[in-house]
PDB file of C-alpha atoms in Angstrom:
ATOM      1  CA  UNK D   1      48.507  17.880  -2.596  1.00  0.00           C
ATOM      2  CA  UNK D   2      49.953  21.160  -2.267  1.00  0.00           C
ATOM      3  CA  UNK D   3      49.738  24.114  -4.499  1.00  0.00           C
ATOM      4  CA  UNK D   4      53.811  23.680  -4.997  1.00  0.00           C
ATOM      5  CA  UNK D   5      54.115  20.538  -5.783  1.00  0.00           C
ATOM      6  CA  UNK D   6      51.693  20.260  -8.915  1.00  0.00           C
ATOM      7  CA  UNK D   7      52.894  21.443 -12.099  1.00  0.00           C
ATOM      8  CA  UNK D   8      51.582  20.694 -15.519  1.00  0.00           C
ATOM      9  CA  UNK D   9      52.440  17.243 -17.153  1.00  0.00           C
ATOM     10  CA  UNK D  10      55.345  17.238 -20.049  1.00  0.00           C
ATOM     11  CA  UNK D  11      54.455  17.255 -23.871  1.00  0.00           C
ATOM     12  CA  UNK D  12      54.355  13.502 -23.817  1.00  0.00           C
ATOM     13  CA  UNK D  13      51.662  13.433 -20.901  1.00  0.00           C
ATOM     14  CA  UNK D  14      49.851  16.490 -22.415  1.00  0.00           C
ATOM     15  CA  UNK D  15      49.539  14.434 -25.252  1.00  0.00           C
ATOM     16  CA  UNK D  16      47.054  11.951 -23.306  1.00  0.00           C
ATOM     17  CA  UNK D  17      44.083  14.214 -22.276  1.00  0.00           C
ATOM     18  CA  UNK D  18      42.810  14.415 -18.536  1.00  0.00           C
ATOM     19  CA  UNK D  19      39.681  12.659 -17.586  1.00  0.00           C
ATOM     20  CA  UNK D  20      36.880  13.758 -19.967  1.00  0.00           C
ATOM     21  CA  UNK D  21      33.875  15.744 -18.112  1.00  0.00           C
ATOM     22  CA  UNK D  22      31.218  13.631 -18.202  1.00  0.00           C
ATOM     23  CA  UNK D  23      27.599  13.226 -15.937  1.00  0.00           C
ATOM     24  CA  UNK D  24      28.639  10.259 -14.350  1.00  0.00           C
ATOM     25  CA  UNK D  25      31.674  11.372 -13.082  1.00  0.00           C
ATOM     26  CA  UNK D  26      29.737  14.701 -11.671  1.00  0.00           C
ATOM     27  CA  UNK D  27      27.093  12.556  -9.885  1.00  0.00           C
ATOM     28  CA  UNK D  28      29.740   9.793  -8.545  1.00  0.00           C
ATOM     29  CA  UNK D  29      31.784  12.842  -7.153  1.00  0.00           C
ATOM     30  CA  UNK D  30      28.863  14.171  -4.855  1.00  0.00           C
ATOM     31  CA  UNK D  31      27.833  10.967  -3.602  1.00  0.00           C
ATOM     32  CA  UNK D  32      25.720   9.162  -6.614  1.00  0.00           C
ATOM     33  CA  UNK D  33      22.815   8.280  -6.975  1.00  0.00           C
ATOM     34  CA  UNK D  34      22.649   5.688  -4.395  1.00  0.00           C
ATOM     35  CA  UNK D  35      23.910   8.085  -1.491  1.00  0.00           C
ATOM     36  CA  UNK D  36      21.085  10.236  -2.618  1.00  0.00           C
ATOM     37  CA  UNK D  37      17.886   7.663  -2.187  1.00  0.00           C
ATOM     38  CA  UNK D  38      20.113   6.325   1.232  1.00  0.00           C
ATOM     39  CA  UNK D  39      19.557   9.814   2.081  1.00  0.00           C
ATOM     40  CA  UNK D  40      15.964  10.159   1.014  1.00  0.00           C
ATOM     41  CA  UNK D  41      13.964   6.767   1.763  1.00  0.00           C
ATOM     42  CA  UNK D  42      14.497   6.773   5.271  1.00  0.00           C
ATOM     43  CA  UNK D  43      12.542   9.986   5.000  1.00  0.00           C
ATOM     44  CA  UNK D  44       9.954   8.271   3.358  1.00  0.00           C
ATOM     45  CA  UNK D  45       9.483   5.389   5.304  1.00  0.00           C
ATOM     46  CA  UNK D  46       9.308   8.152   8.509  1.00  0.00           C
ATOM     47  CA  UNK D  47       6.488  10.210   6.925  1.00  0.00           C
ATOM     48  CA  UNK D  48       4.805   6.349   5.930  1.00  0.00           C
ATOM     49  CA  UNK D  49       4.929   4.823   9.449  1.00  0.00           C
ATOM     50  CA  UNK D  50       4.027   8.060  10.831  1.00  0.00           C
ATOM     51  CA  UNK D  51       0.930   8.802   8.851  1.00  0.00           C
ATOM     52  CA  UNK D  52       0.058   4.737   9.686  1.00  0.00           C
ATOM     53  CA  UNK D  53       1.220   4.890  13.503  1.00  0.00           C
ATOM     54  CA  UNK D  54       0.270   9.064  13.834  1.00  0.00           C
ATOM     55  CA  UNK D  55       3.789   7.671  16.742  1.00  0.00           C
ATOM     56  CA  UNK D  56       7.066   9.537  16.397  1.00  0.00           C
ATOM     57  CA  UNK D  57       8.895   7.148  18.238  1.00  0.00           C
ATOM     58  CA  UNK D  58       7.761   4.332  16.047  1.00  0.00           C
ATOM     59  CA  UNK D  59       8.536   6.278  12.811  1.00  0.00           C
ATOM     60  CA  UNK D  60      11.928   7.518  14.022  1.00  0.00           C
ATOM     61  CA  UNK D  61      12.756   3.735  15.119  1.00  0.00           C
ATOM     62  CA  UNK D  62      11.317   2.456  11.493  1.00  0.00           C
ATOM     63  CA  UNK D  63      12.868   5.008   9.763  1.00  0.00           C
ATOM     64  CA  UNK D  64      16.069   4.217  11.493  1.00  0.00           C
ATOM     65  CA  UNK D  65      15.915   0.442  10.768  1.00  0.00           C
ATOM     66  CA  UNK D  66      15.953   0.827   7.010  1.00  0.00           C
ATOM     67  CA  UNK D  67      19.054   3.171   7.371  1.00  0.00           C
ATOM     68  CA  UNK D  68      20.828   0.403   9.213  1.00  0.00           C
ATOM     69  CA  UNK D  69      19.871  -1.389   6.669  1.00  0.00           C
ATOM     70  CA  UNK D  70      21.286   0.170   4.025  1.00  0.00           C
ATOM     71  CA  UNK D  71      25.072   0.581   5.998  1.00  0.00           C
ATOM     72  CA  UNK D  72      24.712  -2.902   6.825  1.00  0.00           C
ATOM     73  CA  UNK D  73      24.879  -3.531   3.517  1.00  0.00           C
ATOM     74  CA  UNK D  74      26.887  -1.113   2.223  1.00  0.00           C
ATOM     75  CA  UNK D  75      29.874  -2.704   4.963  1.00  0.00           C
ATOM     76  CA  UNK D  76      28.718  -6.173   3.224  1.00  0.00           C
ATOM     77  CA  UNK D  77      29.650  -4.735   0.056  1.00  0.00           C
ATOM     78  CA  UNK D  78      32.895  -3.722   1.204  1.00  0.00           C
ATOM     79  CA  UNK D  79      32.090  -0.390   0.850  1.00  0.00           C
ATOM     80  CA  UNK D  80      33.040   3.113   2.029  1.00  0.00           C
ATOM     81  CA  UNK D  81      32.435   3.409   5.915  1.00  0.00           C
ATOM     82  CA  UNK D  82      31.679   7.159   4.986  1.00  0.00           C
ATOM     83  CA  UNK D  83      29.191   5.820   2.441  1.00  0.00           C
ATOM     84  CA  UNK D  84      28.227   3.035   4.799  1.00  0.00           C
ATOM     85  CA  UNK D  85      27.620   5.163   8.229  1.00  0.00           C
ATOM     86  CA  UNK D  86      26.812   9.060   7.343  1.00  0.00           C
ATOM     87  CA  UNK D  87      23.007   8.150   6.093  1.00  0.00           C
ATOM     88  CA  UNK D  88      22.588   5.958   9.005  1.00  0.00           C
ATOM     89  CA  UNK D  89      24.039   8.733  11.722  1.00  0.00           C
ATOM     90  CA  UNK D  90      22.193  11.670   9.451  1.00  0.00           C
ATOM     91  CA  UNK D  91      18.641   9.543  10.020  1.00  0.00           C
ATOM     92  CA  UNK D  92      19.584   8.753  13.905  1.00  0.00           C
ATOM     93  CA  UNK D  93      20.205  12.545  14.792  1.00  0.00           C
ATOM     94  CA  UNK D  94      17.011  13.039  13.002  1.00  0.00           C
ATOM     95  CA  UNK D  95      15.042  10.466  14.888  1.00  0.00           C
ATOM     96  CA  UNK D  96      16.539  11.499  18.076  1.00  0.00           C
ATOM     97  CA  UNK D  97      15.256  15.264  17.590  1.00  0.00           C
ATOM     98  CA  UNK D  98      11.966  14.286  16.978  1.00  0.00           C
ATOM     99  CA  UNK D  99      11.526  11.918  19.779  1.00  0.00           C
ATOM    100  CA  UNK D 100      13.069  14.500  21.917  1.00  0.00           C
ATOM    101  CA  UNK D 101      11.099  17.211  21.047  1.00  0.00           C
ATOM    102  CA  UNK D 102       8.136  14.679  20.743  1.00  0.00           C
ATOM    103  CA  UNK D 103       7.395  17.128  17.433  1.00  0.00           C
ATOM    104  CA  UNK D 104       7.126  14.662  14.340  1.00  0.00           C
ATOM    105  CA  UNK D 105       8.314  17.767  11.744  1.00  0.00           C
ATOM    106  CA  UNK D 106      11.290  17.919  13.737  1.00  0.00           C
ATOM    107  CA  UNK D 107      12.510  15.014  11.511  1.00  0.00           C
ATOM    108  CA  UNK D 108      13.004  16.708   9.147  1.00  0.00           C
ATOM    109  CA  UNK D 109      14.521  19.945  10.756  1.00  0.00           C
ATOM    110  CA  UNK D 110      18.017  18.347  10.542  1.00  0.00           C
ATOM    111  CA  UNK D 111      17.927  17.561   6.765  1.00  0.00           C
ATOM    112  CA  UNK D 112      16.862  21.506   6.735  1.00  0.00           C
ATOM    113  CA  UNK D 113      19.654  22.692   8.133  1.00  0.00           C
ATOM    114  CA  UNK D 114      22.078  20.902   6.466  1.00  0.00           C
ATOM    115  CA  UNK D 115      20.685  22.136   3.770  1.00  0.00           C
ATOM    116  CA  UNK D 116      21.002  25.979   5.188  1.00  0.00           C
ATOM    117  CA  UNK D 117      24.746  25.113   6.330  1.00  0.00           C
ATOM    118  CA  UNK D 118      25.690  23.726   2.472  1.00  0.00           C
ATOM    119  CA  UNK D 119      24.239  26.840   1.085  1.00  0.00           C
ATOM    120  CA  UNK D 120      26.564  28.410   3.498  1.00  0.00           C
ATOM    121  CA  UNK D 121      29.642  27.069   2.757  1.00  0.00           C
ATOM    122  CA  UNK D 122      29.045  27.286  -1.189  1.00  0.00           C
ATOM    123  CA  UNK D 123      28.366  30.966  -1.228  1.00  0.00           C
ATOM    124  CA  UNK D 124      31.414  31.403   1.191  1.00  0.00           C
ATOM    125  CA  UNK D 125      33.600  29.520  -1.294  1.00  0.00           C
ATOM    126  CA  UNK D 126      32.209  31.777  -4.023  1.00  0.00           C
ATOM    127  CA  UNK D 127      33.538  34.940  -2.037  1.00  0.00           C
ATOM    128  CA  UNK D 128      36.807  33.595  -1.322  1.00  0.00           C
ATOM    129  CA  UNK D 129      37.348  32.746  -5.033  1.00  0.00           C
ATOM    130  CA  UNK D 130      37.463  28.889  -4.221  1.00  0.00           C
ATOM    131  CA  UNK D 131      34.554  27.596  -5.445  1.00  0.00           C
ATOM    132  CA  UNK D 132      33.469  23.683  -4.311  1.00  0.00           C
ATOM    133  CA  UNK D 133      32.889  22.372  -7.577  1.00  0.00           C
ATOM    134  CA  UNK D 134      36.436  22.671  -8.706  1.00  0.00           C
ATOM    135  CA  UNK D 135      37.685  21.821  -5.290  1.00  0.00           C
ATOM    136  CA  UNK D 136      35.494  18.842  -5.565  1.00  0.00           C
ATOM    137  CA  UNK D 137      35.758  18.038  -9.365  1.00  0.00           C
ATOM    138  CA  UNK D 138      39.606  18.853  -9.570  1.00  0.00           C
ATOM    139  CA  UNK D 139      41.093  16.062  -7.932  1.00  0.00           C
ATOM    140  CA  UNK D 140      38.509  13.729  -9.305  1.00  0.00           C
ATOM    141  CA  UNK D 141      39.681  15.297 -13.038  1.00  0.00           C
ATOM    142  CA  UNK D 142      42.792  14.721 -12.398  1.00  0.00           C
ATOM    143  CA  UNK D 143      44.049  18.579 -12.837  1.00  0.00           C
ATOM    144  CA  UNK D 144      43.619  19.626  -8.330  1.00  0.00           C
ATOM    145  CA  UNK D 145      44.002  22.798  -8.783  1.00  0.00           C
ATOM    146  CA  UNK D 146      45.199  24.100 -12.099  1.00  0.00           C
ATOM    147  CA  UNK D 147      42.160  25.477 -12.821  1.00  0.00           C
ATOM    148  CA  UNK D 148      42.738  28.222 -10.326  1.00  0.00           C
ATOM    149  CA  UNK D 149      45.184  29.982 -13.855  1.00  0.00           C
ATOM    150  CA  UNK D 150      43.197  29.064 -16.123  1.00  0.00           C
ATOM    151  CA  UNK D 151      40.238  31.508 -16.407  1.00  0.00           C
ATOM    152  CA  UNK D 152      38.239  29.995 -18.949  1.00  0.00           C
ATOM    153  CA  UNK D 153      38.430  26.519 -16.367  1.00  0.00           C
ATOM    154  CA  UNK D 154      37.639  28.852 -13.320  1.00  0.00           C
ATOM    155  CA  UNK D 155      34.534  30.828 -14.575  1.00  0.00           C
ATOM    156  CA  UNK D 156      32.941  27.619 -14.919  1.00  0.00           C
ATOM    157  CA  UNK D 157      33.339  26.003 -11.849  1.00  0.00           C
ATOM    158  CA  UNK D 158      32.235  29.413 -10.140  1.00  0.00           C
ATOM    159  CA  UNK D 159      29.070  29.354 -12.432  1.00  0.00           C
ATOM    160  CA  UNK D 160      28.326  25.521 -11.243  1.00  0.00           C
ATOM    161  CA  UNK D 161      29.109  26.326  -8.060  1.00  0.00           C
ATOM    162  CA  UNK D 162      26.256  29.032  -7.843  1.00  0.00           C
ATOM    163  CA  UNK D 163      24.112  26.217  -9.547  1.00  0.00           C
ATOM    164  CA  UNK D 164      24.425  24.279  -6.374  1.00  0.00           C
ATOM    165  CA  UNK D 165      24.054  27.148  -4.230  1.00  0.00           C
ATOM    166  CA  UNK D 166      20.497  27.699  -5.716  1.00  0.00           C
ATOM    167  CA  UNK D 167      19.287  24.335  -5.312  1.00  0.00           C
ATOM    168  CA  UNK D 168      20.042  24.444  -1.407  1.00  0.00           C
ATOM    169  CA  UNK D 169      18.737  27.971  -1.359  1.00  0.00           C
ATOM    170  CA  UNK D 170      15.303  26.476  -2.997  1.00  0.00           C
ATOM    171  CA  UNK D 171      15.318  23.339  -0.684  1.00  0.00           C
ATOM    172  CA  UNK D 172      15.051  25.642   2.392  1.00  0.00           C
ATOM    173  CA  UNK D 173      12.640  28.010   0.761  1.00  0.00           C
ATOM    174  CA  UNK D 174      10.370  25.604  -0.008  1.00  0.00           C
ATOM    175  CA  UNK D 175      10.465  23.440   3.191  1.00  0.00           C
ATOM    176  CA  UNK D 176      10.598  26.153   5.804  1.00  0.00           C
ATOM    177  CA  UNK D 177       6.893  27.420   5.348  1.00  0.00           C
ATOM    178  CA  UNK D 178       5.945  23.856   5.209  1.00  0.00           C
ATOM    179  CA  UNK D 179       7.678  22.810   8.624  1.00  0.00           C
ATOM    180  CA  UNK D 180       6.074  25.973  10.356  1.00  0.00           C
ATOM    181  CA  UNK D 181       2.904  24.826   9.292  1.00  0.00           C
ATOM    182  CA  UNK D 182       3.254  21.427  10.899  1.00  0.00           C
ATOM    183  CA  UNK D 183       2.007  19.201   7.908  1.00  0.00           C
ATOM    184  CA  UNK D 184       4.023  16.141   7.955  1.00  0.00           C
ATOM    185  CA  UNK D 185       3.047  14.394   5.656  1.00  0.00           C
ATOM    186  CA  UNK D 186       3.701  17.184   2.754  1.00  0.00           C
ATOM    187  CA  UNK D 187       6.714  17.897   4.693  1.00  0.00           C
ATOM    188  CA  UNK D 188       7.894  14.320   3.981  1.00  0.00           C
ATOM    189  CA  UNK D 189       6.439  14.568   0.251  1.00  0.00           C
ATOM    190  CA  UNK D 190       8.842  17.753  -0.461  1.00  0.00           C
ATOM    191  CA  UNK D 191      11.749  16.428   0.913  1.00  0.00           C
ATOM    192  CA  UNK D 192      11.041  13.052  -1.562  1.00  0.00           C
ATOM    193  CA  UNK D 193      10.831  15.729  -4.081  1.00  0.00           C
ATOM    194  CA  UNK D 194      13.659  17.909  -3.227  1.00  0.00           C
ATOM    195  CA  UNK D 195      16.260  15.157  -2.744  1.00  0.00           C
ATOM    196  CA  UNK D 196      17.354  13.042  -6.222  1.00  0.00           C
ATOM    197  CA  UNK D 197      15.353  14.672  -8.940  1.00  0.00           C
ATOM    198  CA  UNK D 198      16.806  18.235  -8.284  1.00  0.00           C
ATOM    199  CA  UNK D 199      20.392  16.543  -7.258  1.00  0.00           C
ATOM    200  CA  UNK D 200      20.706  14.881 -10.859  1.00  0.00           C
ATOM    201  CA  UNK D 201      19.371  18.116 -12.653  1.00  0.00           C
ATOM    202  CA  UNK D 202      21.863  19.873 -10.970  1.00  0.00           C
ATOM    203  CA  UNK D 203      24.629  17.345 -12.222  1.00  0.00           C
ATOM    204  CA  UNK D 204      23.353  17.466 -15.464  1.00  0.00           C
ATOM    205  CA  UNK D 205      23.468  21.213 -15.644  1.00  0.00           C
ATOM    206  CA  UNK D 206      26.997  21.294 -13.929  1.00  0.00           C
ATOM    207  CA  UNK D 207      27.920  18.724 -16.768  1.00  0.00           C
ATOM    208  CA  UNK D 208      26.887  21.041 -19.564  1.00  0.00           C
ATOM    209  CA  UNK D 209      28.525  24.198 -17.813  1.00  0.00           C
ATOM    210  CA  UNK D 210      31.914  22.054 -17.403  1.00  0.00           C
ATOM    211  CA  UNK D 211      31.632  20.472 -21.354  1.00  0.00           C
ATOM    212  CA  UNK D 212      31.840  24.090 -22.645  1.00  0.00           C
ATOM    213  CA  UNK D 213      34.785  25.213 -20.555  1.00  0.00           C
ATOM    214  CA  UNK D 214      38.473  24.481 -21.719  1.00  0.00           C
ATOM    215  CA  UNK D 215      39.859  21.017 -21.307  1.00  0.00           C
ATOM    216  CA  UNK D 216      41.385  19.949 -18.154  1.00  0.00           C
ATOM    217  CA  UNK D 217      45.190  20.258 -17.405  1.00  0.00           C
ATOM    218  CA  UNK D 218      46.587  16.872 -16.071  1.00  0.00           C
ATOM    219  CA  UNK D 219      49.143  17.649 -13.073  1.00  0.00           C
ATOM    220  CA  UNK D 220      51.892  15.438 -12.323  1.00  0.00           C
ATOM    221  CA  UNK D 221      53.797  15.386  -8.457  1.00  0.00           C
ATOM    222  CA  UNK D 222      57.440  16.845  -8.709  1.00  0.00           C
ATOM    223  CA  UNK D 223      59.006  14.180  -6.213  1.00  0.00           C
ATOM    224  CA  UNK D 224      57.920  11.657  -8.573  1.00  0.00           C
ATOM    225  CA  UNK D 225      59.973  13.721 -11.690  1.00  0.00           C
ATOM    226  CA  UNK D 226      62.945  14.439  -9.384  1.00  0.00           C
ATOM    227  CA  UNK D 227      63.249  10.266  -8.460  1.00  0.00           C
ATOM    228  CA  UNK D 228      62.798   9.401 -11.720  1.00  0.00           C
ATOM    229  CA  UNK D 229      65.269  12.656 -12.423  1.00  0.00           C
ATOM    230  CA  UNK D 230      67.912  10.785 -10.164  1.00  0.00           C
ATOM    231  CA  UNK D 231      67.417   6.918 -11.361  1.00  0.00           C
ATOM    232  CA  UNK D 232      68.103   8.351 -15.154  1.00  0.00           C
ATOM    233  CA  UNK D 233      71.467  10.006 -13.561  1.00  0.00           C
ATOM    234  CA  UNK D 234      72.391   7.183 -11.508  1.00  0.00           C
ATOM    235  CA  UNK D 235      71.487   4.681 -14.553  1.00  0.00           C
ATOM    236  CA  UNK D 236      74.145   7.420 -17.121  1.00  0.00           C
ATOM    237  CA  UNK D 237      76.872   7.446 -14.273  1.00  0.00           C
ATOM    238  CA  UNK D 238      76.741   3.661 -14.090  1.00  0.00           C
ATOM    239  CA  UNK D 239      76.643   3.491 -17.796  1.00  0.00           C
ATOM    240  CA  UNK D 240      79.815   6.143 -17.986  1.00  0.00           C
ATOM    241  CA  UNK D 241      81.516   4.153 -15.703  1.00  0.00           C
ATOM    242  CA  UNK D 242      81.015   1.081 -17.559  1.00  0.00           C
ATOM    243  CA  UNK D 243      82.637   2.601 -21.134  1.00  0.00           C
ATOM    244  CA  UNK D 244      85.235   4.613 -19.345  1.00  0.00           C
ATOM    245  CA  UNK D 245      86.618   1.369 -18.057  1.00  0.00           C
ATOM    246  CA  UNK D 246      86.211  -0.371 -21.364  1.00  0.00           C
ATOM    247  CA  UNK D 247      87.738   2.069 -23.054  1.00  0.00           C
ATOM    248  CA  UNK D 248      90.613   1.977 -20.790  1.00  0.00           C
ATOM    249  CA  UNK D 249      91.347  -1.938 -21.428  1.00  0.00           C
ATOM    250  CA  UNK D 250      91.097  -1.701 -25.110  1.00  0.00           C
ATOM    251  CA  UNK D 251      94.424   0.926 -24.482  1.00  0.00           C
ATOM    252  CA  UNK D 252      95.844  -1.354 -22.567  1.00  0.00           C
ATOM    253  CA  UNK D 253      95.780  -4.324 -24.738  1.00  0.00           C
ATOM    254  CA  UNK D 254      96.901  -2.089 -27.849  1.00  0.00           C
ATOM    255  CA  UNK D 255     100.073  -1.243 -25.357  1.00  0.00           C
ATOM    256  CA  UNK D 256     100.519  -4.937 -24.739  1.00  0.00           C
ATOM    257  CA  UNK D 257     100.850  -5.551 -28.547  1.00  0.00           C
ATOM    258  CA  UNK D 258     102.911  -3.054 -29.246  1.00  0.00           C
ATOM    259  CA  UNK D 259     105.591  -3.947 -26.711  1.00  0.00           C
ATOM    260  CA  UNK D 260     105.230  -7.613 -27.858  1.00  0.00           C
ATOM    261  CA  UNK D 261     105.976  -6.376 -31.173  1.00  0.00           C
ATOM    262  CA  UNK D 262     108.869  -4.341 -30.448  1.00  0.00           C
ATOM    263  CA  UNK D 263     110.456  -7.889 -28.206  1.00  0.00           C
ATOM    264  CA  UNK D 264     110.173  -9.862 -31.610  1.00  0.00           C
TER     265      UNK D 264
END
């Protein structure tokens, strides 16, 4: 929706608040919990089958399997196919650089740098004064992008946003002299660690940043006012229409009278 076509509702919508803040709405908006573990036991079962098997091809294939898995029945479910397929494609890429570069860490180099490239874009939306929480968060509050004028709104969504930014920053920090050292099995313990616990601090945090900022400004679409705009004048032209002509036999029958009057 663009900038020009959201406006803020009329004193009868004000009246019924926007969607209320609340954690569950922050961690269903960045995935949920359940796109988080999809994301993180594959890991797990990699760093498992390769401490068992000490094979990168078998743990990259294992690993793989439960990520099918899980879209398999996430499609079942009638799910999301971006819910259903990203985990699964994110684990595959993984695999494939570790069996490529026959280095087991390498599994985890992807999750690294996706890591490194959301730090990226969070601290680039912080300099460009759009911060991704409330381009995120917006939408799902039902105010898009309102909170751009309202400056108690925006100061909170830029500090969440450099919430987020931290916890990316720390994933890299901590996993990067890990990788280099070639441990994989603490490599696979700290991304485990890294991956839901921080994710639903972070919502939590974001949660309480967001509860103390102003309420949310519900937006309504200004084609939808200008049909409803043109049904109410079509509706009043009908309904002039409709007395005008009423009004004009009542005259005529009073004529009628009279002339039948003036016969007699």
């Amino acid at each position: 929706m663009t900038a020009h076509m959201e406006k803020p509702a009329s004193d009868s919508a004000a009246e019924q608040p926007a969607p209320t803040d609340s954690a569950a709405s922050m961690i269903a908006a960045f995935g949920g919990v359940r796109g988080m573990i999809d994301m993180t036991v594959p890991g797990l079962v990699f760093v498992i089958a390769y401490t068992i098997s000490r094979s990168t091809w078998t743990s990259a294939m294992t690993a793989g399997g439960v990520a099918l898995a899980f879209a398999v029945v996430r499609i079942a479910r009638r799910e999301t196919l971006q819910h259903a397929l990203g985990g699964f494609l994110g684990v595959a890429l993984a695999g494939w650089i570790a069996v490529k570069s026959g280095k087991a860490e390498n599994f985890y180099a992807f999750g690294m740098l996706l890591s490194g490239g959301y730090a990226l874009a969070y601290l680039i939306s912080l300099l460009v004064r759009w911060p991704i929480i409330g381009v995120v968060l917006g939408p799902a509050l039902g105010e898009n992008f309102t909170w751009r004028q309202n400056p108690g709104r925006y100061a909170a969504y830029r500090k969440a946003t450099w919430v987020w930014f931290v916890m990316f920053v720390l994933r890299i920090v901590i996993q990067i002299p890990i990788y280099w050292s070639g441990n994989v099995t603490a490599l696979g313990i700290a991304k485990v660690a890294l991956g839901v616990p921080p994710f639903l601090v972070v919502c939590y945090i974001t949660w309480l940043i967001m509860s103390k900022a102003p309420p949310p400004v519900r937006v309504v679409d200004e084609d939808d006012d200008e049909v409803d705009g043109d049904g109410v004048g079509e509706r009043s032209a009908a309904g002039g229409g409709a007395v005008d002509g009423g009004a004009s036999a009542v005259v005529e029958q009073r004529d009628e009278r009279r002339e039948d009057s003036v016969a007699d």
